[in-house]
Amino acid sequence: MSYETEDRRDDVSLYFVLFSALLALVIILSRLLHGFPALNSVFSEASLVLTVGLIIGFFAHNFVQYENDQTDMAGGAEEMREDMYRVATSLLSFSPNVFFMALLPPILFNSGYQLRRELFYRHIKPIVMFACLGTLLSALTAGFSLYGVLKLGWMGDFNPTLLELLTFGSLIAATDTVSVLAVFQKKRVDPHLFYLVFGESALNDAVALVLFKTFASLIENLDKRESFTYAKVAALFIRDVVIQGIGSPSLGILFGFAAALIFKHLDFRELPNLELPLYLVLLLYVPFIAAECLHLSGIVTIFFCGISARRYVTPNISESTMNSAASIFKVCAYLAETVIFLELGLSVFGLASSIQWEFIFWAFAAALLGRAIGIYPLALLHNFTLKERVEVVHLEDSLYADANAQRSPSSDRAAESPGMYASSTGSPSLERRQDSKKRKTPLRRKDKQISRNIMHVLWFVGLRGAVAYACVRDFPDILGHRDEFIAATVIIVLGSIIGMGGATESLLWYLQVTMDVNEDDYMEEWYKTKELRGTLHYFENHYIYGFVSRDATIAFKAPPSNEKPDEDTKATDLESAYHYKPASIV
């Protein structure tokens, strides 16, 4: 027993040595890639890591093999060959649990921690629309369109059920937060566009996971001969989304509050060696694991925990701890992203799956179609809701038919208002007419509009990535179709990240979307042109912030109770009246 344990320990040690060497290799290659801007514009860092993983995975799969019937080898050589085979098998496998429990939390926490919450909440309505309703529309469109293709007989020998296709549609509707962030942060696109895309992609994964688990549970129940209806599916989905949508953000904010109170009442500022470890332990993994244990969304929980930690915890810690923690969060997020793409590339050749090219082609097309259905109609609906019914004055040219005609009642009115009506000389004049049915977007909401070019960007950057792959590895295999779905997902992930991800910068240039924006300077100008108002901001500044933060100062004045806010600056709780006109949204 001890001998087997020692062998296993040696295998694990060799695995980590090899994987660490690969990790160092891709970091060095990434640095060299940045020295070639032209190449880097079409071949992203994520594509480079995936390519390295594919190459190493190909050699490991084809040249490192172990066969039991080899008896002519010496005992030591045979043992070494067996060890190398086990290590290669480990490199070629990808565990969804490792992705969800170890790699995803630092990425999402860092995203929430670095978030400009003003811009995130500014676009909260379209973010929620795209993440919830858009993901549902995308999943259903992909599933039902593939079922239509199946009925037409265009999938060859592959014959999945409708429920399996809906399950596949739900996982393929999950956009890759890591890929989107990597591309947009590198290009430094307009912050309004960045947070609109990032917010939707972060919440989209949680909704897609809920939908995937709902359909997957129904497939597993088929083996138990339990009947289901689409009304039951809809009820389960709505129930889970409501629970996740309320419970997950609340749990993340609650952890932020708890950490803030701990550091407020226990002063660790003079003990940075204790302050930093406690700060990391409380916030980086504990909220995510707690949410998963409570069957909530760890993705949403850790994301909102990062937002609340930046807002409420940082005032209670020392500046050195704050700077060190921010650096650690960035490093952990970068390493986790690199490991995800490297493992994904390594895992491709380790899949024992049969490739159905007809299904892969139609699945990719269905994914693009579903993304379009989840973006364009909702963006148009959002733009329509921004408009208000206003009274518009139209000024029209009018000519009197007979310049020398006798003065009529209308000409009498013209004499009374010569500036409004034509004179009796027959010369052209301006006539006033009121139209109360016109709807226009007020100036204070102009920055919320989603232009046609931005719609194209939102559709195109819906890259598929590790989240979809991690889900498909848990695909129910009751009907024996898991391998085909895994192969299709892998091809779609590689095609979207390498192909569409590499073309993202060209698309941004073609659509004339502003890039290379300094976010700090941008936000400094943004703060000069907006005013935070509203019940939520007033409540947070006067009650919450002072309760959880040490030495909190309130730099906020509420309007007098007898003074009504101006109609042009009236705002809801989450959309305060920001008087800002963006210069870079096309």
Coordinates of C-alpha atoms in Angstrom, one line a residue:
M1 CA 0.0 0.0 0.0
S2 CA 2.8 2.4 0.9
Y3 CA 4.5 1.5 -2.4
E4 CA 1.4 2.4 -4.4
T5 CA 1.1 5.6 -2.4
E6 CA 4.7 6.5 -3.2
D7 CA 4.2 5.8 -6.9
R8 CA 1.2 8.0 -6.9
R9 CA 3.1 10.8 -5.2
D10 CA 5.9 10.5 -7.8
D11 CA 3.3 10.7 -10.6
V12 CA 1.7 13.8 -9.1
S13 CA 5.2 15.4 -8.6
L14 CA 6.1 14.7 -12.2
Y15 CA 2.7 16.0 -13.4
F16 CA 3.2 19.3 -11.6
V17 CA 6.8 19.7 -12.8
L18 CA 5.7 19.2 -16.5
F19 CA 2.7 21.4 -16.2
S20 CA 4.7 24.1 -14.5
A21 CA 7.2 24.0 -17.3
L22 CA 4.4 24.3 -19.8
L23 CA 3.0 27.2 -17.9
A24 CA 6.4 29.0 -17.9
L25 CA 6.7 28.2 -21.6
V26 CA 3.4 29.8 -22.6
I27 CA 4.2 32.9 -20.4
I28 CA 7.5 33.3 -22.2
L29 CA 5.9 32.9 -25.6
S30 CA 3.2 35.4 -24.6
R31 CA 5.9 37.9 -23.9
L32 CA 7.5 37.3 -27.3
L33 CA 4.0 37.6 -28.9
H34 CA 3.6 41.1 -27.6
G35 CA 6.8 42.0 -29.5
F36 CA 4.9 41.5 -32.8
P37 CA 1.9 43.8 -32.7
A38 CA 0.7 42.9 -36.2
L39 CA 0.6 39.2 -35.3
N40 CA -0.9 39.9 -31.9
S41 CA -3.8 41.8 -33.5
V42 CA -5.1 38.6 -35.2
F43 CA -3.6 36.0 -32.9
S44 CA -4.5 36.6 -29.3
E45 CA -2.7 35.4 -26.2
A46 CA -5.5 33.0 -25.5
S47 CA -5.1 31.6 -29.0
L48 CA -1.4 31.2 -28.4
V49 CA -2.0 29.2 -25.2
L50 CA -4.6 27.0 -26.8
T51 CA -2.2 26.3 -29.7
V52 CA 0.6 25.3 -27.4
G53 CA -1.8 23.0 -25.5
L54 CA -3.0 21.5 -28.8
I55 CA 0.6 20.8 -29.9
I56 CA 1.7 19.3 -26.6
G57 CA -1.5 17.3 -26.4
F58 CA -1.0 15.9 -29.9
F59 CA 2.5 14.6 -29.1
A60 CA 1.4 13.2 -25.7
H61 CA -1.5 11.4 -27.2
N62 CA 0.3 9.9 -30.2
F63 CA 3.8 9.3 -28.9
V64 CA 3.4 8.5 -25.2
Q65 CA 1.5 5.2 -25.2
Y66 CA 1.5 2.2 -22.9
E67 CA 0.5 -1.3 -24.0
N68 CA 0.2 -4.2 -21.6
D69 CA 1.3 -6.8 -24.1
Q70 CA 4.9 -5.5 -24.3
T71 CA 6.9 -8.1 -22.5
D72 CA 10.3 -7.8 -24.2
M73 CA 11.1 -4.5 -22.3
A74 CA 13.3 -4.5 -19.2
G75 CA 11.5 -4.0 -15.9
G76 CA 12.8 -0.5 -15.3
A77 CA 12.0 0.7 -18.8
E78 CA 8.6 -0.9 -18.6
E79 CA 7.9 0.8 -15.2
M80 CA 9.1 4.2 -16.6
R81 CA 6.9 3.8 -19.7
E82 CA 3.9 3.1 -17.5
D83 CA 4.6 6.1 -15.3
M84 CA 4.9 8.4 -18.4
Y85 CA 1.6 7.0 -19.7
R86 CA -0.2 7.8 -16.4
V87 CA 1.3 11.4 -16.4
A88 CA 0.3 11.9 -20.0
T89 CA -3.2 10.7 -19.4
S90 CA -3.4 13.2 -16.5
L91 CA -2.2 16.0 -18.8
L92 CA -4.8 15.1 -21.4
S93 CA -7.7 15.1 -19.0
F94 CA -9.6 18.1 -17.8
S95 CA -11.7 18.0 -14.6
P96 CA -14.7 20.3 -14.4
N97 CA -14.3 20.5 -10.7
V98 CA -10.8 21.9 -11.0
F99 CA -12.2 24.6 -13.3
F100 CA -15.2 25.6 -11.2
M101 CA -13.7 25.3 -7.7
A102 CA -10.0 26.3 -8.2
L103 CA -9.6 28.4 -11.3
L104 CA -12.9 30.3 -11.8
P105 CA -13.2 32.1 -8.3
P106 CA -10.0 34.3 -8.6
I107 CA -10.9 35.4 -12.1
L108 CA -14.5 36.5 -11.2
F109 CA -13.5 38.0 -7.9
N110 CA -10.8 40.1 -9.6
S111 CA -13.3 41.2 -12.2
G112 CA -15.7 42.4 -9.5
Y113 CA -12.9 43.9 -7.5
Q114 CA -11.7 46.0 -10.5
L115 CA -15.2 46.9 -11.6
R116 CA -16.3 50.4 -12.0
R117 CA -19.6 49.9 -10.3
E118 CA -21.0 53.2 -11.5
L119 CA -20.9 52.0 -15.1
F120 CA -22.1 48.5 -14.2
Y121 CA -25.2 49.8 -12.5
R122 CA -25.7 52.4 -15.2
H123 CA -26.2 49.6 -17.6
I124 CA -27.9 47.2 -15.2
K125 CA -31.2 47.0 -17.2
P126 CA -29.7 45.8 -20.5
I127 CA -27.2 43.6 -18.7
V128 CA -30.0 41.7 -16.9
M129 CA -32.1 41.6 -20.1
F130 CA -29.2 40.0 -22.1
A131 CA -28.1 37.7 -19.3
C132 CA -31.5 36.3 -18.3
L133 CA -34.0 36.6 -21.2
G134 CA -31.2 36.7 -23.9
T135 CA -29.6 33.5 -22.6
L136 CA -32.9 31.8 -22.5
L137 CA -33.8 32.8 -26.1
S138 CA -30.3 31.8 -27.3
A139 CA -30.6 28.4 -25.7
L140 CA -34.1 27.7 -27.0
T141 CA -33.3 29.0 -30.4
A142 CA -30.2 26.7 -30.7
G143 CA -32.0 23.7 -29.4
F144 CA -35.1 23.9 -31.5
S145 CA -33.2 24.9 -34.7
L146 CA -31.0 21.9 -34.3
Y147 CA -34.1 19.7 -33.8
G148 CA -35.5 21.2 -37.0
V149 CA -32.3 20.3 -38.9
L150 CA -32.5 16.8 -37.4
K151 CA -36.0 16.3 -38.7
L152 CA -34.8 17.4 -42.2
G153 CA -32.3 14.6 -42.0
W154 CA -29.2 16.8 -42.3
M155 CA -27.3 15.4 -39.3
G156 CA -26.1 12.1 -40.8
D157 CA -26.2 9.2 -38.5
F158 CA -26.4 11.3 -35.3
N159 CA -29.9 11.1 -33.9
P160 CA -30.2 12.9 -30.5
T161 CA -33.5 13.7 -28.8
L162 CA -35.1 17.1 -28.4
L163 CA -34.3 17.2 -24.7
E164 CA -30.6 16.5 -25.4
L165 CA -30.5 19.3 -28.0
L166 CA -32.1 21.7 -25.6
T167 CA -29.5 20.7 -23.0
F168 CA -26.8 21.3 -25.5
G169 CA -28.3 24.6 -26.5
S170 CA -28.2 25.8 -22.9
L171 CA -24.5 25.0 -22.4
I172 CA -23.5 26.5 -25.8
A173 CA -25.3 29.7 -24.8
A174 CA -22.8 30.3 -22.1
T175 CA -20.4 33.0 -23.3
D176 CA -16.8 32.9 -22.1
T177 CA -16.1 35.7 -19.6
V178 CA -12.3 34.9 -19.7
S179 CA -12.1 35.3 -23.5
V180 CA -14.2 38.5 -23.6
L181 CA -12.2 40.1 -20.8
A182 CA -8.8 39.2 -22.3
V183 CA -9.7 40.7 -25.7
F184 CA -11.4 43.9 -24.4
Q185 CA -8.9 44.6 -21.7
K186 CA -6.0 44.3 -24.1
K187 CA -7.7 46.6 -26.6
R188 CA -8.9 49.0 -23.9
V189 CA -12.2 49.7 -25.6
D190 CA -14.7 52.3 -24.5
P191 CA -15.5 51.7 -20.8
H192 CA -19.3 51.9 -21.5
L193 CA -19.0 49.1 -24.1
F194 CA -16.6 47.1 -21.9
Y195 CA -18.9 47.0 -18.9
L196 CA -22.0 46.3 -21.0
V197 CA -20.2 43.3 -22.5
F198 CA -18.5 42.2 -19.3
G199 CA -21.6 42.5 -17.1
E200 CA -23.7 40.4 -19.5
S201 CA -21.0 37.7 -19.9
A202 CA -20.5 37.4 -16.2
L203 CA -24.2 36.9 -15.4
N204 CA -24.8 34.9 -18.5
D205 CA -22.8 32.0 -17.2
A206 CA -24.9 31.7 -14.1
V207 CA -28.2 31.6 -16.1
A208 CA -26.8 29.2 -18.6
L209 CA -25.6 26.9 -15.8
V210 CA -29.1 27.0 -14.2
L211 CA -30.7 26.2 -17.5
F212 CA -28.2 23.4 -18.2
K213 CA -28.8 21.7 -14.9
T214 CA -32.5 21.9 -15.3
F215 CA -32.5 20.1 -18.7
A216 CA -29.8 17.7 -17.6
S217 CA -31.8 16.6 -14.6
L218 CA -34.7 15.9 -16.9
I219 CA -32.5 13.7 -19.0
E220 CA -31.4 11.8 -16.0
N221 CA -35.0 11.3 -15.0
L222 CA -35.7 9.6 -18.3
D223 CA -34.0 6.6 -17.0
K224 CA -36.4 6.6 -14.1
R225 CA -39.4 6.8 -16.5
E226 CA -40.5 10.0 -14.9
S227 CA -42.7 12.1 -17.2
F228 CA -42.1 15.8 -17.8
T229 CA -43.8 18.7 -19.5
Y230 CA -42.5 21.9 -20.9
A231 CA -44.5 23.8 -18.3
K232 CA -42.6 21.9 -15.6
V233 CA -39.3 22.8 -17.2
A234 CA -40.4 26.4 -17.4
A235 CA -41.5 26.4 -13.7
L236 CA -38.2 24.8 -12.6
F237 CA -36.1 27.3 -14.6
I238 CA -38.1 30.3 -13.3
R239 CA -37.8 29.1 -9.7
D240 CA -34.1 28.5 -9.9
V241 CA -33.4 31.8 -11.7
V242 CA -35.3 33.7 -9.0
I243 CA -33.6 31.9 -6.2
Q244 CA -30.2 32.4 -7.8
G245 CA -30.9 35.9 -8.9
I246 CA -31.8 37.0 -5.3
G247 CA -29.8 34.6 -3.1
S248 CA -26.4 34.6 -5.0
P249 CA -25.8 38.4 -5.1
S250 CA -27.2 38.8 -1.5
L251 CA -24.7 36.1 -0.3
G252 CA -21.8 37.8 -2.0
I253 CA -22.7 41.2 -0.6
L254 CA -23.2 39.7 2.9
F255 CA -19.7 38.2 2.8
G256 CA -18.4 41.7 1.9
F257 CA -20.3 43.2 4.8
A258 CA -19.0 40.5 7.2
A259 CA -15.4 41.0 6.2
A260 CA -15.8 44.8 6.5
L261 CA -17.2 44.5 10.0
I262 CA -14.4 42.2 11.0
F263 CA -11.7 44.6 9.8
K264 CA -13.6 47.5 11.3
H265 CA -13.7 46.2 14.8
L266 CA -10.4 44.3 14.7
D267 CA -7.7 46.7 13.7
F268 CA -5.1 44.7 11.7
R269 CA -3.4 47.7 10.1
E270 CA -0.4 47.5 12.3
L271 CA 0.0 43.7 11.6
P272 CA 0.1 43.4 7.8
N273 CA 1.4 39.8 8.0
L274 CA -1.9 38.8 9.6
E275 CA -4.1 41.3 7.7
L276 CA -3.3 40.2 4.2
P277 CA -3.8 36.4 4.7
L278 CA -7.1 37.0 6.5
Y279 CA -8.3 39.3 3.8
L280 CA -7.5 36.7 1.1
V281 CA -9.0 33.7 3.0
L282 CA -12.2 35.5 3.8
L283 CA -12.9 36.8 0.3
L284 CA -11.2 34.7 -2.4
Y285 CA -12.6 31.2 -2.0
V286 CA -14.9 31.0 1.0
P287 CA -17.9 32.8 -0.6
F288 CA -17.7 30.7 -3.7
I289 CA -17.6 27.4 -1.8
A290 CA -20.4 28.5 0.5
A291 CA -22.6 29.4 -2.4
E292 CA -22.0 26.0 -4.1
C293 CA -22.8 24.2 -0.8
L294 CA -26.1 26.2 -0.6
H295 CA -26.9 25.3 -4.2
L296 CA -26.5 28.9 -5.3
S297 CA -24.4 30.3 -8.1
G298 CA -20.8 30.6 -7.0
I299 CA -20.1 32.7 -10.1
V300 CA -22.5 35.4 -9.2
T301 CA -21.7 35.2 -5.5
I302 CA -18.0 35.7 -5.9
F303 CA -18.5 38.4 -8.5
F304 CA -20.7 40.5 -6.1
C305 CA -18.4 39.7 -3.3
G306 CA -15.6 41.4 -5.2
I307 CA -17.7 44.5 -5.8
S308 CA -18.7 44.8 -2.1
A309 CA -15.1 44.1 -1.0
R310 CA -13.7 47.0 -3.0
R311 CA -16.5 49.3 -1.8
Y312 CA -16.7 48.4 1.9
V313 CA -13.6 46.4 3.0
T314 CA -10.8 48.4 1.5
P315 CA -11.4 51.5 3.8
N316 CA -10.8 49.3 6.8
I317 CA -7.4 47.9 5.8
S318 CA -4.0 49.4 5.4
E319 CA -2.8 50.8 2.1
S320 CA 0.0 48.2 1.8
T321 CA -2.5 45.4 2.2
M322 CA -4.8 46.9 -0.3
N323 CA -2.1 47.3 -2.9
S324 CA -0.7 43.8 -2.2
A325 CA -4.1 42.2 -2.4
A326 CA -4.9 44.0 -5.7
S327 CA -1.7 42.7 -7.2
I328 CA -2.3 39.1 -5.9
F329 CA -5.8 39.1 -7.3
K330 CA -4.5 40.2 -10.7
V331 CA -1.7 37.6 -10.7
C332 CA -4.1 34.8 -9.6
A333 CA -6.6 35.8 -12.3
Y334 CA -4.0 35.8 -15.0
L335 CA -2.5 32.4 -14.0
A336 CA -6.0 30.9 -13.7
E337 CA -6.9 32.2 -17.2
T338 CA -3.7 30.8 -18.6
V339 CA -4.1 27.4 -16.9
I340 CA -7.7 27.2 -18.2
F341 CA -6.7 27.7 -21.9
L342 CA -3.7 25.4 -21.5
E343 CA -5.7 22.6 -20.0
L344 CA -8.4 23.1 -22.6
G345 CA -5.8 22.7 -25.4
L346 CA -4.2 19.7 -23.8
S347 CA -7.6 18.0 -23.3
V348 CA -8.6 17.9 -26.9
F349 CA -6.6 14.9 -28.0
G350 CA -7.5 13.1 -24.7
L351 CA -11.2 12.9 -25.6
A352 CA -12.4 9.5 -26.7
S353 CA -15.2 10.9 -28.8
S354 CA -16.5 10.4 -32.3
I355 CA -16.7 13.5 -34.5
Q356 CA -20.0 14.2 -36.3
W357 CA -19.1 16.9 -38.8
E358 CA -22.6 17.5 -40.0
F359 CA -23.8 18.1 -36.4
I360 CA -20.8 20.3 -35.6
F361 CA -21.5 22.5 -38.6
W362 CA -25.2 23.0 -37.7
A363 CA -24.4 23.4 -34.0
F364 CA -22.0 26.3 -34.8
A365 CA -24.6 27.9 -37.0
A366 CA -27.3 27.4 -34.3
A367 CA -25.1 28.9 -31.7
L368 CA -24.5 32.0 -33.8
L369 CA -28.3 32.2 -34.6
G370 CA -29.2 31.9 -31.0
R371 CA -26.8 34.6 -30.0
A372 CA -28.3 36.9 -32.6
I373 CA -31.9 36.2 -31.3
G374 CA -30.7 36.9 -27.8
I375 CA -29.1 40.3 -28.7
Y376 CA -30.7 42.2 -31.5
P377 CA -34.4 42.1 -30.4
L378 CA -33.6 42.9 -26.8
A379 CA -31.3 45.7 -27.7
L380 CA -34.0 47.3 -29.8
L381 CA -36.5 46.8 -27.0
H382 CA -34.1 48.4 -24.6
N383 CA -33.6 51.5 -26.9
F384 CA -37.4 51.8 -27.1
T385 CA -37.8 51.8 -23.3
L386 CA -35.3 54.7 -23.1
K387 CA -37.6 57.0 -25.1
E388 CA -40.2 59.3 -23.6
R389 CA -43.3 60.7 -25.0
V390 CA -42.6 64.4 -25.7
E391 CA -44.4 67.3 -27.3
V392 CA -42.7 68.2 -30.5
V393 CA -43.2 71.5 -32.4
H394 CA -43.1 71.1 -36.2
L395 CA -42.4 74.2 -38.4
E396 CA -43.7 73.8 -41.9
D397 CA -43.6 76.0 -45.0
S398 CA -47.0 77.0 -46.3
L399 CA -48.1 79.2 -49.2
Y400 CA -51.4 80.9 -49.6
A401 CA -53.0 80.0 -52.9
D402 CA -54.2 83.5 -53.6
A403 CA -51.9 86.3 -52.5
N404 CA -54.4 89.0 -53.3
A405 CA -57.4 87.2 -51.8
Q406 CA -59.7 88.9 -49.3
R407 CA -58.6 88.6 -45.7
S408 CA -60.1 85.5 -44.2
P409 CA -60.4 84.4 -40.5
S410 CA -57.1 82.7 -41.0
S411 CA -55.5 85.9 -42.3
D412 CA -56.8 87.7 -39.3
R413 CA -55.0 85.2 -37.1
A414 CA -51.9 85.8 -39.2
A415 CA -52.2 89.5 -38.5
E416 CA -52.3 88.8 -34.8
S417 CA -49.3 86.5 -34.9
P418 CA -47.2 87.6 -37.9
G419 CA -44.3 85.6 -36.8
M420 CA -46.2 82.4 -36.8
Y421 CA -48.3 82.5 -39.9
A422 CA -47.9 83.8 -43.4
S423 CA -48.6 87.4 -44.3
S424 CA -51.2 88.4 -46.9
T425 CA -48.5 89.1 -49.5
G426 CA -48.3 85.4 -50.3
S427 CA -44.6 85.0 -49.3
P428 CA -43.5 81.7 -47.6
S429 CA -43.9 81.5 -43.9
L430 CA -43.6 79.1 -40.9
E431 CA -46.7 77.4 -39.6
R432 CA -46.8 75.8 -36.2
R433 CA -48.3 72.4 -35.5
Q434 CA -48.1 70.3 -32.3
D435 CA -47.7 66.5 -32.3
S436 CA -47.9 64.8 -28.9
K437 CA -47.2 61.2 -30.2
K438 CA -43.5 61.6 -30.9
R439 CA -41.1 59.5 -28.7
K440 CA -37.5 60.6 -28.3
T441 CA -34.6 59.6 -26.1
P442 CA -33.9 62.4 -23.6
L443 CA -30.3 63.7 -23.4
R444 CA -29.7 62.3 -20.0
R445 CA -30.2 58.7 -21.4
K446 CA -28.3 59.1 -24.6
D447 CA -25.3 57.2 -23.2
K448 CA -27.5 54.2 -22.5
Q449 CA -28.5 53.7 -26.2
I450 CA -27.1 50.7 -27.9
S451 CA -26.2 51.6 -31.5
R452 CA -26.3 49.2 -34.4
N453 CA -22.6 48.8 -34.4
I454 CA -22.5 48.0 -30.7
M455 CA -25.2 45.4 -31.3
H456 CA -22.9 43.8 -33.9
V457 CA -20.1 43.8 -31.3
L458 CA -22.3 42.2 -28.6
W459 CA -23.3 39.5 -31.0
F460 CA -19.8 38.8 -32.3
V461 CA -18.0 38.7 -28.9
G462 CA -20.2 36.0 -27.5
L463 CA -17.3 33.6 -27.6
R464 CA -17.7 30.1 -26.3
G465 CA -15.1 28.8 -23.9
A466 CA -14.2 26.8 -20.9
V467 CA -17.6 27.2 -19.2
A468 CA -19.3 25.4 -22.0
Y469 CA -16.6 22.7 -22.1
A470 CA -16.8 22.1 -18.3
C471 CA -20.6 21.8 -18.6
V472 CA -20.5 19.3 -21.5
R473 CA -18.1 17.1 -19.5
D474 CA -21.0 16.6 -17.1
F475 CA -23.5 16.0 -19.9
P476 CA -25.8 13.1 -19.0
D477 CA -24.9 9.9 -20.9
I478 CA -28.2 8.1 -20.5
L479 CA -28.7 7.8 -24.2
G480 CA -25.0 7.4 -25.1
H481 CA -24.4 10.7 -27.0
R482 CA -22.0 12.4 -24.6
D483 CA -18.9 11.9 -26.8
E484 CA -20.6 13.6 -29.8
F485 CA -21.6 16.6 -27.8
I486 CA -18.1 16.9 -26.2
A487 CA -16.5 16.8 -29.7
A488 CA -18.9 19.4 -31.0
T489 CA -18.4 21.7 -28.0
V490 CA -14.6 21.5 -28.3
I491 CA -14.6 22.4 -32.0
I492 CA -16.9 25.3 -31.4
V493 CA -14.8 26.6 -28.5
L494 CA -11.6 26.4 -30.5
G495 CA -13.2 28.0 -33.6
S496 CA -14.8 30.8 -31.6
I497 CA -11.7 31.7 -29.5
I498 CA -9.1 31.3 -32.2
G499 CA -11.2 32.4 -35.2
M500 CA -13.7 34.9 -33.9
G501 CA -11.4 36.0 -31.0
G502 CA -8.6 36.7 -33.5
A503 CA -10.9 38.8 -35.7
T504 CA -12.3 40.9 -32.8
E505 CA -9.8 43.7 -33.2
S506 CA -10.4 43.9 -36.9
L507 CA -14.1 44.1 -36.2
L508 CA -13.7 46.9 -33.7
W509 CA -11.7 48.9 -36.2
Y510 CA -14.2 48.2 -39.0
L511 CA -17.1 49.3 -36.8
Q512 CA -15.1 52.4 -35.6
V513 CA -15.4 51.5 -31.9
T514 CA -13.0 53.6 -29.8
M515 CA -10.0 51.7 -28.4
D516 CA -6.9 52.5 -26.4
V517 CA -9.0 54.5 -23.8
N518 CA -7.3 55.3 -20.5
E519 CA -10.0 54.2 -18.0
D520 CA -8.7 56.3 -15.2
D521 CA -8.7 59.5 -17.2
Y522 CA -12.0 58.5 -18.7
M523 CA -13.6 58.1 -15.2
E524 CA -12.1 61.3 -14.0
E525 CA -13.8 63.2 -16.7
W526 CA -17.0 61.1 -16.2
Y527 CA -17.2 62.1 -12.5
K528 CA -17.0 65.7 -13.4
T529 CA -20.1 65.5 -15.6
K530 CA -22.5 63.4 -13.5
E531 CA -24.3 63.7 -10.2
L532 CA -25.2 60.7 -8.0
R533 CA -28.7 61.0 -6.8
G534 CA -31.5 58.6 -5.9
T535 CA -32.8 56.6 -3.0
L536 CA -30.3 53.8 -3.2
H537 CA -27.3 56.1 -3.2
Y538 CA -28.7 58.1 -0.3
F539 CA -29.4 55.0 1.7
E540 CA -26.0 53.5 1.0
N541 CA -24.0 56.6 1.9
H542 CA -26.0 57.5 5.1
Y543 CA -26.6 54.1 6.6
I544 CA -24.7 51.2 5.0
Y545 CA -21.3 52.8 4.3
G546 CA -21.0 54.4 7.7
F547 CA -22.0 51.2 9.5
V548 CA -19.5 48.9 7.9
S549 CA -16.6 51.2 7.2
R550 CA -14.1 52.8 9.6
D551 CA -13.9 56.6 9.7
A552 CA -16.5 57.0 6.9
T553 CA -17.1 60.5 5.8
I554 CA -20.3 61.3 3.9
A555 CA -19.8 63.6 1.0
F556 CA -23.3 63.5 -0.1
K557 CA -26.2 66.0 0.4
A558 CA -29.8 64.9 0.0
P559 CA -32.2 67.4 -1.6
P560 CA -34.5 69.2 0.9
S561 CA -37.7 67.3 1.5
N562 CA -39.8 70.2 0.2
E563 CA -37.7 70.4 -3.0
K564 CA -38.7 68.2 -5.9
P565 CA -36.0 67.0 -8.2
D566 CA -36.0 68.5 -11.6
E567 CA -37.8 66.4 -14.2
D568 CA -34.8 66.2 -16.4
T569 CA -32.6 64.8 -13.6
K570 CA -35.1 62.5 -12.0
A571 CA -33.6 59.0 -11.6
T572 CA -34.5 55.6 -10.4
D573 CA -32.6 53.8 -7.6
L574 CA -30.1 52.1 -10.0
E575 CA -29.9 54.7 -12.7
S576 CA -29.1 58.0 -11.1
A577 CA -29.2 61.1 -13.3
Y578 CA -25.8 61.0 -14.9
H579 CA -25.6 63.9 -17.3
Y580 CA -23.0 62.5 -19.6
K581 CA -22.7 62.4 -23.4
P582 CA -20.2 59.8 -24.5
A583 CA -17.9 60.6 -27.3
S584 CA -16.9 57.1 -28.3
I585 CA -20.0 55.0 -28.6
V586 CA -20.7 54.7 -32.3

